[in-house]
Coordinates of C-alpha atoms and ligand atoms in Angstrom, one line a residue:
Chain A
M24 CA -10.2 -65.0 -94.6
D25 CA -7.4 -63.0 -96.3
S26 CA -9.3 -59.9 -95.6
V27 CA -9.4 -60.5 -92.1
I28 CA -5.7 -61.4 -91.9
K29 CA -5.2 -58.3 -93.9
S30 CA -7.0 -55.7 -91.7
L31 CA -5.6 -57.7 -88.5
S32 CA -2.1 -57.0 -89.8
D33 CA -3.0 -53.5 -90.6
A34 CA -4.3 -52.7 -87.1
I35 CA -0.8 -54.3 -85.6
Y36 CA 1.2 -52.0 -88.0
Y37 CA -0.6 -48.9 -87.4
N38 CA -1.0 -49.1 -83.5
L39 CA 2.0 -50.9 -82.5
I40 CA 4.8 -50.8 -85.0
R41 CA 4.3 -47.6 -87.2
E42 CA 6.5 -44.6 -85.2
Q43 CA 7.5 -47.3 -83.0
R44 CA 3.9 -47.0 -81.1
Y45 CA 4.8 -49.8 -79.0
M46 CA 7.1 -47.7 -77.2
Q47 CA 4.2 -45.6 -75.9
F48 CA 2.6 -48.6 -74.4
I49 CA 5.7 -49.9 -72.8
Q50 CA 6.6 -46.6 -71.3
G51 CA 2.8 -46.2 -70.3
L52 CA 3.2 -49.5 -68.6
G53 CA 6.4 -48.3 -66.8
I54 CA 4.5 -45.5 -65.4
S55 CA 1.6 -47.6 -64.2
L56 CA 3.9 -49.9 -62.4
Q57 CA 5.9 -47.2 -60.8
L58 CA 2.9 -45.4 -59.5
T59 CA 1.5 -48.6 -58.4
L60 CA 4.5 -49.7 -56.6
Y61 CA 5.0 -46.1 -54.8
A62 CA 1.4 -45.8 -53.9
A63 CA 1.5 -49.4 -52.6
V64 CA 4.1 -48.4 -50.4
L65 CA 3.0 -45.3 -49.2
G66 CA -0.5 -46.8 -48.7
T67 CA 0.9 -49.5 -46.6
I68 CA 2.6 -47.1 -44.1
I69 CA -0.6 -44.7 -43.9
G70 CA -2.9 -47.9 -43.6
L71 CA -0.6 -49.3 -40.9
F72 CA -0.7 -46.1 -38.8
M73 CA -4.3 -45.5 -39.3
A74 CA -5.4 -48.9 -38.6
L75 CA -3.3 -48.8 -35.1
A76 CA -5.1 -45.3 -34.6
K77 CA -8.5 -46.6 -34.9
L78 CA -7.6 -49.8 -32.7
G79 CA -5.8 -47.6 -30.2
R80 CA -7.4 -45.8 -27.1
I81 CA -6.6 -42.1 -27.9
K82 CA -9.9 -40.7 -28.8
W83 CA -8.9 -37.8 -31.1
L84 CA -6.6 -40.0 -33.0
Q85 CA -9.5 -42.7 -33.4
G86 CA -11.7 -39.9 -34.7
L87 CA -9.1 -38.6 -37.2
A88 CA -8.5 -42.2 -38.4
T89 CA -11.9 -42.9 -38.9
L90 CA -12.8 -39.6 -40.5
Y91 CA -9.7 -40.3 -42.9
V92 CA -11.0 -43.7 -44.2
D93 CA -14.9 -42.5 -44.2
V94 CA -13.9 -39.5 -46.4
I95 CA -11.6 -41.5 -48.9
R96 CA -14.0 -44.6 -49.2
G97 CA -17.0 -42.2 -49.4
T98 CA -15.5 -40.5 -52.6
P99 CA -14.5 -41.3 -55.9
A100 CA -10.6 -42.0 -56.5
V101 CA -10.4 -39.8 -59.5
V102 CA -12.2 -36.7 -57.5
Q103 CA -9.6 -37.2 -55.2
L104 CA -7.0 -37.6 -57.7
V105 CA -7.8 -34.2 -59.2
L106 CA -8.4 -32.3 -55.8
I107 CA -4.9 -33.2 -54.7
Y108 CA -3.3 -32.4 -57.9
Y109 CA -4.8 -29.2 -58.5
A110 CA -5.6 -27.8 -55.1
I111 CA -2.8 -29.3 -52.7
L112 CA 0.2 -30.3 -54.8
G113 CA -0.6 -28.9 -58.4
S114 CA 0.9 -25.5 -57.5
S115 CA 4.1 -27.0 -56.5
N116 CA 6.9 -28.0 -59.4
L117 CA 6.8 -31.7 -58.1
P118 CA 6.7 -34.3 -60.9
K119 CA 3.1 -35.5 -61.8
I120 CA 4.4 -39.2 -60.9
V121 CA 4.9 -37.8 -57.3
V122 CA 1.7 -36.0 -57.1
A123 CA -0.1 -39.1 -58.3
S124 CA 1.7 -41.5 -56.0
V125 CA 0.9 -39.2 -52.9
A126 CA -3.0 -39.3 -54.3
F127 CA -3.2 -42.9 -54.9
G128 CA -1.4 -43.7 -51.6
I129 CA -3.5 -41.7 -49.5
N130 CA -6.5 -43.5 -51.2
S131 CA -5.0 -46.8 -51.1
G132 CA -4.2 -46.2 -47.3
A133 CA -7.8 -46.0 -46.2
Y134 CA -8.5 -49.5 -47.7
V135 CA -5.1 -50.9 -46.4
C136 CA -6.3 -49.4 -43.0
E137 CA -9.3 -51.5 -43.1
L138 CA -7.8 -54.8 -44.1
I139 CA -5.1 -54.5 -41.3
R140 CA -7.6 -53.5 -38.6
A141 CA -9.7 -56.7 -39.8
G142 CA -6.7 -58.8 -39.8
I143 CA -5.8 -57.7 -36.3
L144 CA -9.4 -57.9 -35.1
A145 CA -9.4 -61.5 -36.3
V146 CA -6.4 -62.7 -33.9
D147 CA -8.2 -64.5 -31.0
R148 CA -9.2 -62.2 -28.2
G149 CA -7.6 -64.6 -25.9
Q150 CA -4.1 -64.0 -27.1
M151 CA -4.1 -60.3 -26.2
E152 CA -5.4 -61.5 -22.7
A153 CA -2.9 -64.1 -22.4
A154 CA 0.0 -61.7 -23.2
R155 CA -1.6 -58.8 -21.0
S156 CA -2.0 -61.5 -17.9
L157 CA 1.8 -62.3 -18.2
G158 CA 2.4 -58.4 -17.9
F159 CA 3.0 -57.2 -21.2
S160 CA 2.0 -53.6 -22.0
Y161 CA -0.7 -53.2 -24.8
S162 CA 2.0 -52.2 -27.2
H163 CA 4.4 -55.1 -26.5
S164 CA 1.5 -57.4 -26.7
M165 CA 0.7 -56.0 -30.2
I166 CA 4.2 -56.1 -31.2
Y167 CA 5.1 -59.9 -29.9
I168 CA 2.0 -61.4 -29.9
I169 CA -0.7 -60.0 -32.1
I170 CA 1.0 -58.3 -35.0
P171 CA 3.0 -61.5 -36.1
Q172 CA -0.3 -63.7 -36.2
A173 CA -2.4 -60.7 -37.9
I174 CA 0.2 -60.5 -40.6
K175 CA -0.8 -64.0 -41.9
N176 CA -4.2 -62.8 -42.2
I177 CA -3.3 -59.5 -43.9
L178 CA -0.7 -60.3 -46.5
P179 CA -3.0 -62.2 -48.9
A180 CA -5.4 -59.2 -48.7
L181 CA -2.9 -57.0 -49.1
A182 CA -1.5 -58.4 -52.1
N183 CA -4.9 -58.5 -53.6
E184 CA -5.3 -54.8 -52.8
F185 CA -2.1 -54.0 -54.8
I186 CA -3.5 -55.9 -57.8
V187 CA -6.6 -53.8 -57.6
L188 CA -4.6 -50.7 -57.1
L189 CA -2.8 -51.4 -60.5
K190 CA -6.2 -51.0 -62.5
E191 CA -7.2 -48.3 -60.3
T192 CA -4.2 -46.3 -61.5
A193 CA -5.9 -46.2 -65.0
I194 CA -7.3 -43.0 -64.1
A195 CA -4.0 -41.0 -63.7
G196 CA -4.7 -39.7 -67.4
Y197 CA -6.9 -37.1 -65.8
I198 CA -4.0 -35.2 -64.6
A199 CA -2.1 -35.6 -68.0
L200 CA 0.3 -38.5 -66.2
D201 CA 1.2 -40.9 -69.5
D202 CA 0.5 -44.2 -67.9
L203 CA -0.5 -47.3 -69.7
T204 CA -4.1 -46.2 -70.2
R205 CA -3.4 -42.9 -71.6
A206 CA -0.8 -44.6 -73.8
G207 CA -3.9 -46.2 -75.5
N208 CA -5.7 -42.6 -75.6
I209 CA -2.5 -41.4 -77.2
V210 CA -2.2 -43.9 -79.9
R211 CA -5.8 -43.9 -80.4
G212 CA -5.6 -40.2 -81.2
R213 CA -2.9 -40.7 -83.9
T214 CA -4.6 -43.8 -85.5
F215 CA -8.5 -43.3 -85.3
D216 CA -8.6 -46.7 -84.6
A217 CA -11.3 -46.9 -81.8
Y218 CA -10.7 -50.9 -80.6
T219 CA -7.1 -51.8 -81.1
P220 CA -5.0 -49.6 -78.7
F221 CA -7.6 -50.5 -75.7
I222 CA -7.7 -54.1 -76.9
V223 CA -3.6 -53.9 -76.5
V224 CA -4.0 -51.8 -73.2
A225 CA -6.5 -54.5 -71.7
L226 CA -4.2 -57.5 -72.7
I227 CA -1.4 -56.1 -70.9
Y228 CA -3.2 -55.0 -67.8
L229 CA -4.8 -58.7 -68.0
Y230 CA -1.4 -60.2 -68.4
I231 CA 0.3 -58.2 -65.4
T232 CA -2.9 -59.2 -63.1
T233 CA -2.6 -62.8 -64.1
I234 CA 0.8 -63.0 -63.0
L235 CA 0.4 -61.1 -59.8
T236 CA -2.7 -63.4 -58.9
W237 CA -0.7 -66.4 -59.8
L238 CA 2.0 -65.1 -57.0
L239 CA -0.8 -64.4 -54.5
N240 CA -2.5 -67.8 -54.9
K241 CA 1.3 -69.1 -54.1
L242 CA 1.7 -67.0 -51.2
E243 CA -1.4 -67.9 -49.5
G244 CA -0.5 -71.6 -50.5
R245 CA 2.6 -71.1 -48.4
L246 CA 0.9 -69.4 -45.4
R247 CA -1.7 -72.1 -45.1
E248 CA 1.3 -74.4 -45.0
S249 CA 2.9 -73.0 -42.0
D250 CA -0.3 -73.1 -39.9
Chain B
M18 CA -2.4 -61.8 0.6
I19 CA -5.2 -60.9 -1.4
E20 CA -8.2 -58.9 0.2
V21 CA -11.5 -58.1 -1.7
V22 CA -13.8 -55.8 -0.1
N23 CA -17.4 -54.9 -1.7
L24 CA -16.5 -55.8 -5.4
H25 CA -19.1 -54.8 -7.6
K26 CA -18.8 -55.2 -11.4
Y27 CA -21.3 -54.1 -14.3
F28 CA -21.1 -54.7 -18.1
G29 CA -23.2 -51.8 -19.1
M30 CA -26.5 -52.3 -17.4
L31 CA -25.7 -55.6 -16.5
Q32 CA -24.5 -56.2 -12.9
V33 CA -22.5 -59.2 -12.7
L34 CA -20.7 -59.0 -9.4
K35 CA -22.9 -57.6 -6.5
G36 CA -20.3 -57.1 -3.5
V37 CA -17.6 -59.5 -3.3
N38 CA -16.0 -60.0 -0.1
T39 CA -13.1 -62.3 0.8
R40 CA -9.6 -62.8 1.9
I41 CA -7.2 -65.2 0.3
K42 CA -4.4 -66.0 2.5
K43 CA -0.7 -66.9 1.4
Q44 CA -0.6 -70.7 0.2
E45 CA -4.3 -71.1 0.4
V46 CA -5.7 -72.9 -2.3
V47 CA -9.4 -71.4 -2.8
C48 CA -11.8 -73.3 -5.4
V49 CA -14.6 -71.5 -6.8
I50 CA -17.4 -73.3 -7.7
G51 CA -21.0 -72.2 -8.8
A52 CA -23.4 -72.4 -12.0
S53 CA -22.3 -70.9 -15.2
G54 CA -23.2 -67.0 -15.5
S55 CA -22.6 -66.6 -11.8
G56 CA -19.8 -64.3 -12.2
K57 CA -17.0 -66.8 -11.4
S58 CA -14.8 -65.8 -14.4
T59 CA -15.5 -62.0 -13.9
F60 CA -14.6 -62.2 -10.1
L61 CA -10.8 -64.0 -11.1
R62 CA -10.5 -61.7 -13.9
C63 CA -10.9 -58.8 -11.6
L64 CA -8.0 -60.2 -9.4
N65 CA -5.4 -59.3 -12.1
L66 CA -7.6 -56.4 -13.9
L67 CA -8.3 -58.0 -16.9
E68 CA -11.6 -56.6 -15.8
E69 CA -11.7 -53.2 -14.4
P70 CA -13.8 -53.3 -10.9
T71 CA -17.0 -50.9 -11.4
S72 CA -16.4 -50.2 -7.4
G73 CA -14.9 -51.9 -4.3
E74 CA -11.4 -52.5 -3.1
I75 CA -9.0 -55.1 -4.2
I76 CA -5.6 -55.1 -2.0
I77 CA -2.8 -57.3 -3.2
D78 CA 0.1 -57.8 -0.6
G79 CA -1.1 -54.5 1.0
I80 CA -1.2 -52.4 -2.3
P81 CA -4.7 -50.9 -3.0
L82 CA -6.5 -51.0 -6.3
V83 CA -5.4 -47.3 -7.0
E84 CA -1.8 -48.0 -6.8
Q85 CA -1.9 -51.1 -8.9
R86 CA -3.7 -49.4 -11.7
K87 CA -0.8 -47.0 -12.2
D88 CA 1.4 -50.0 -12.5
I89 CA -0.9 -52.5 -13.8
N90 CA 2.0 -54.6 -15.9
R91 CA 4.0 -55.2 -12.6
L92 CA 0.9 -56.3 -10.8
R93 CA 0.1 -59.1 -13.5
Q94 CA 3.7 -60.1 -13.4
K95 CA 3.0 -61.3 -9.8
V96 CA -0.3 -62.7 -10.6
G97 CA -0.2 -65.7 -13.1
M98 CA -3.3 -66.8 -15.1
V99 CA -4.4 -70.0 -16.8
F100 CA -7.4 -70.0 -19.3
Q101 CA -9.9 -72.6 -20.2
Q102 CA -8.8 -72.3 -24.1
F103 CA -4.8 -72.2 -23.1
N104 CA -4.0 -69.3 -25.3
L105 CA -0.8 -70.4 -26.2
F106 CA 1.1 -68.2 -28.8
P107 CA 0.4 -70.5 -31.9
H108 CA 3.6 -68.7 -33.7
M109 CA 6.0 -69.7 -31.4
T110 CA 7.6 -72.8 -30.1
V111 CA 6.8 -74.3 -26.7
M112 CA 10.5 -73.0 -25.5
E113 CA 9.5 -69.5 -26.9
N114 CA 6.1 -69.4 -25.4
I115 CA 7.7 -69.9 -21.9
T116 CA 10.9 -67.9 -22.2
L117 CA 9.3 -64.6 -23.9
A118 CA 8.1 -63.2 -20.8
P119 CA 10.9 -63.9 -18.4
M120 CA 13.2 -62.3 -21.0
K121 CA 11.6 -59.6 -22.3
L122 CA 10.1 -58.3 -19.0
K123 CA 12.5 -59.7 -16.2
G124 CA 15.5 -59.1 -18.4
M125 CA 16.5 -62.7 -17.9
S126 CA 19.3 -64.0 -20.2
K127 CA 18.4 -66.3 -22.5
V128 CA 20.6 -69.2 -21.1
E129 CA 18.9 -68.5 -17.3
A130 CA 15.5 -68.5 -19.2
H131 CA 15.8 -71.6 -21.2
D132 CA 17.1 -73.7 -18.2
K133 CA 14.3 -72.3 -16.4
A134 CA 12.1 -73.4 -19.0
R135 CA 13.3 -76.8 -19.2
D136 CA 13.0 -77.2 -15.2
L137 CA 9.4 -76.0 -15.7
L138 CA 8.8 -78.3 -18.6
S139 CA 9.9 -81.3 -16.6
K140 CA 8.0 -80.3 -13.7
V141 CA 4.8 -80.3 -15.9
G142 CA 5.9 -83.7 -17.4
L143 CA 6.8 -82.5 -20.8
P144 CA 10.8 -82.7 -20.7
D145 CA 11.0 -83.1 -24.8
K146 CA 8.4 -80.8 -26.1
D147 CA 10.4 -77.8 -26.0
N148 CA 10.7 -77.5 -29.9
E149 CA 7.0 -78.3 -30.7
Y150 CA 4.8 -75.7 -31.8
P151 CA 1.4 -75.5 -29.9
N152 CA -0.9 -77.3 -32.6
R153 CA 1.2 -80.3 -32.5
L154 CA 0.2 -80.9 -28.7
S155 CA -3.0 -82.7 -27.3
G156 CA -5.1 -80.2 -25.0
G157 CA -3.8 -81.7 -22.0
Q158 CA -0.3 -80.9 -23.2
K159 CA -1.2 -77.5 -24.2
Q160 CA -2.8 -76.6 -20.7
R161 CA 0.3 -77.8 -19.0
V162 CA 2.7 -75.7 -21.2
A163 CA 0.4 -72.6 -20.2
I164 CA 0.8 -73.4 -16.8
A165 CA 4.7 -73.5 -17.0
R166 CA 4.6 -70.5 -19.2
A167 CA 2.5 -68.5 -16.2
L168 CA 5.0 -70.2 -13.8
A169 CA 8.0 -69.0 -15.6
M170 CA 7.2 -65.5 -14.2
D171 CA 7.7 -66.8 -10.3
P172 CA 3.8 -65.6 -9.7
E173 CA 3.1 -65.1 -6.1
V174 CA -0.6 -66.2 -7.0
M175 CA -1.8 -68.3 -9.8
L176 CA -5.4 -67.9 -11.1
F177 CA -6.9 -70.8 -13.0
D178 CA -10.4 -70.1 -15.0
E179 CA -11.8 -73.6 -15.6
P180 CA -8.4 -75.1 -16.7
T181 CA -10.0 -78.4 -17.5
S182 CA -13.1 -77.6 -19.1
A183 CA -12.1 -77.7 -22.7
L184 CA -10.3 -81.0 -22.3
D185 CA -11.3 -84.8 -23.6
P186 CA -12.1 -86.4 -20.4
E187 CA -8.8 -88.6 -20.7
M188 CA -6.5 -85.6 -20.2
V189 CA -8.1 -83.9 -17.3
G190 CA -6.1 -86.0 -14.9
E191 CA -2.9 -84.9 -16.3
V192 CA -3.7 -81.2 -15.7
L193 CA -5.2 -81.7 -12.4
N194 CA -1.9 -83.7 -11.0
V195 CA 0.2 -80.6 -12.1
M196 CA -1.9 -78.5 -10.1
K197 CA -2.1 -80.7 -7.2
Q198 CA 1.6 -80.9 -7.1
L199 CA 1.5 -77.2 -7.3
A200 CA -0.6 -76.7 -4.5
N201 CA 1.4 -79.2 -2.5
E202 CA 4.5 -76.8 -2.8
G203 CA 2.8 -74.2 -1.3
M204 CA 1.4 -71.8 -4.3
T205 CA -1.2 -69.7 -3.6
M206 CA -4.2 -70.6 -6.1
V207 CA -7.3 -69.6 -6.7
V208 CA -9.2 -72.1 -9.1
V209 CA -12.5 -71.8 -10.8
T210 CA -13.5 -75.5 -11.6
H211 CA -16.5 -78.1 -12.1
E212 CA -14.1 -80.9 -10.9
M213 CA -15.6 -81.3 -7.6
G214 CA -13.4 -84.1 -6.9
F215 CA -10.3 -81.9 -7.0
A216 CA -12.0 -79.2 -5.1
K217 CA -12.7 -81.4 -2.2
E218 CA -9.1 -83.1 -2.2
V219 CA -7.0 -80.2 -2.9
G220 CA -8.9 -76.9 -1.9
D221 CA -8.3 -75.4 1.6
R222 CA -11.5 -73.5 1.2
I223 CA -14.5 -73.7 -1.3
M224 CA -16.3 -70.6 -2.5
F225 CA -19.8 -70.7 -3.9
M226 CA -20.9 -68.2 -6.2
D227 CA -24.4 -67.5 -7.1
E228 CA -25.7 -64.3 -8.8
G229 CA -22.9 -62.1 -8.3
I230 CA -22.0 -62.9 -4.7
I231 CA -20.3 -65.4 -2.6
Y232 CA -23.4 -67.2 -1.3
E233 CA -21.7 -69.6 0.9
E234 CA -17.9 -70.6 1.5
G235 CA -16.1 -73.1 3.8
A236 CA -13.8 -75.9 4.3
P237 CA -14.4 -78.8 1.6
Q238 CA -16.2 -81.0 4.0
E239 CA -18.1 -78.2 5.8
L240 CA -19.3 -77.2 2.3
F241 CA -19.9 -80.5 0.6
D242 CA -20.9 -82.6 3.2
N243 CA -23.1 -80.4 5.1
P244 CA -23.9 -77.1 3.0
Q245 CA -25.9 -74.7 5.1
R246 CA -28.0 -72.8 2.6
D247 CA -30.8 -73.8 0.1
R248 CA -29.1 -72.9 -3.4
T249 CA -25.9 -74.4 -2.1
R250 CA -27.7 -77.6 -1.8
E251 CA -29.6 -77.3 -4.7
F252 CA -26.4 -76.8 -6.8
L253 CA -24.4 -79.6 -5.3
G254 CA -27.2 -81.8 -5.7
K255 CA -27.2 -81.3 -9.4
V256 CA -23.3 -81.5 -9.7
L257 CA -22.3 -84.3 -7.3
Ligands
ADP310 N1 -17.1 -58.8 -21.4 C1 -18.5 -58.7 -21.0 N2 -19.3 -58.1 -21.6 C2 -20.6 -58.3 -21.2 N3 -21.3 -59.1 -20.5 C3 -20.2 -60.1 -19.8 C4 -18.9 -60.2 -20.3 N4 -18.3 -61.0 -19.6 C5 -19.3 -61.7 -18.9 N5 -20.6 -61.3 -18.9 C6 -21.8 -61.7 -18.6 O1 -21.5 -61.8 -17.1 C7 -22.3 -62.8 -16.5 C8 -21.0 -63.5 -15.7 O2 -20.4 -64.2 -16.7 P1 -19.1 -65.0 -15.9 O3 -18.2 -64.3 -15.2 O4 -18.4 -65.3 -17.2 O5 -19.6 -66.3 -15.4 P2 -19.2 -67.8 -15.1 O6 -17.8 -67.7 -15.2 O7 -19.7 -67.8 -13.6 O8 -19.8 -68.5 -15.8 C9 -22.9 -63.6 -17.6 O9 -24.2 -63.2 -17.7 C10 -22.1 -63.0 -18.9 O10 -22.9 -62.9 -19.9
MG311 MG1 -16.4 -68.7 -16.7

């Protein structure tokens, strides 16, 4: 028993306290959260425009949006990240967090596009017909009638997408951005402890996603109440 | 006021309207009857271009189809429509449902639009429901609000697509009464309906549709009491 406690306290000491290693994790978490936030904002903007392009009647825009969604969803995020980093943005002097935010924003945009589209399509067809029959144009029908109703369908799915996105950003280390997961790697390189740093990393992710999921459930409850 | 010439409509390979010809005069009430799938809704929806006719001509107020297509939203402001499923906007109150279009499309002031909406709500017998949301209303009340919403644009014609088919039987009467009142005030109306009593009493003309054409039409007494053709007799035999 004593030896278990001893090795546990040793593990905590070497991986967290010595040389203030806990700061690695905290800074890493800060990077991961920032990256998720920027990517979420960018992804939502891209996703909204792509969804409208796909639903609209302008053929070439439709084709472009479909191509974008298919390419992004058909390739691994880590490949997109590295390609965007080296081929497109790596040559400029932009900070890595910006490059990564753009890459993850572009990635998330494709998924957001599909869930916005699904949310809009879930609004009863009769709503558009009623709006059009009153004399509203397609875009005004969208703005006044369809989108306000679609938001209720979209918000929970969108919040869920951001929880997924937070975990997806764990590959940011591929472009040497010091996010939470990479912090675990760095500490492991110092302490040669294979497990503890990543157990810490896992617990931090779990803690954050649990909070976000709890908030999501509250949001869903609210939306259901307002029906 | 509406003239339909040789109207055809295909959905892909399926031919739904096979040459519809008719004329609807101002203040006339035309009731369209016929079996399910005979093209009644499609015909009605072509009149406000919710469905795009494949060929043929629809002239409204002297304006031909090509001209209407250029300003489709203006055309629809003149042609009110009431749906079987009501299609009220669930995220808006009754008042907002009625005032949205006049305010946004006709530039009516809020005060003016609200006054008008209150008049219309009393007219359809719902003077105290202005702040309710649609999901708090019964089916009959929803449909009367939908009628008020369409009337708020001062349409020249009203199209009704089976306005009472989704209602519990005890609520059919209240909606038909509103429609009857509207007919008496001189509104031009095209009503797709299975309510033969209403058609007989209120209709100036009955149109029997069968397989995409107007198979037989005439004044209610003629068509109901003395149908000339086989399919009409067969249909009326089933529904009367
Ligand atoms: N949007 C559509 N796409 C394909 N087929 C349709 C569409 N709308 C109606 N139809 C078909 O057209 C025919 C006539 O339909 P409809 O006009 O609704 O008849 P009714 O109102 O007399 O019951 C039916 O066979 C129906 O399945
Ligand atoms: Mg029908």
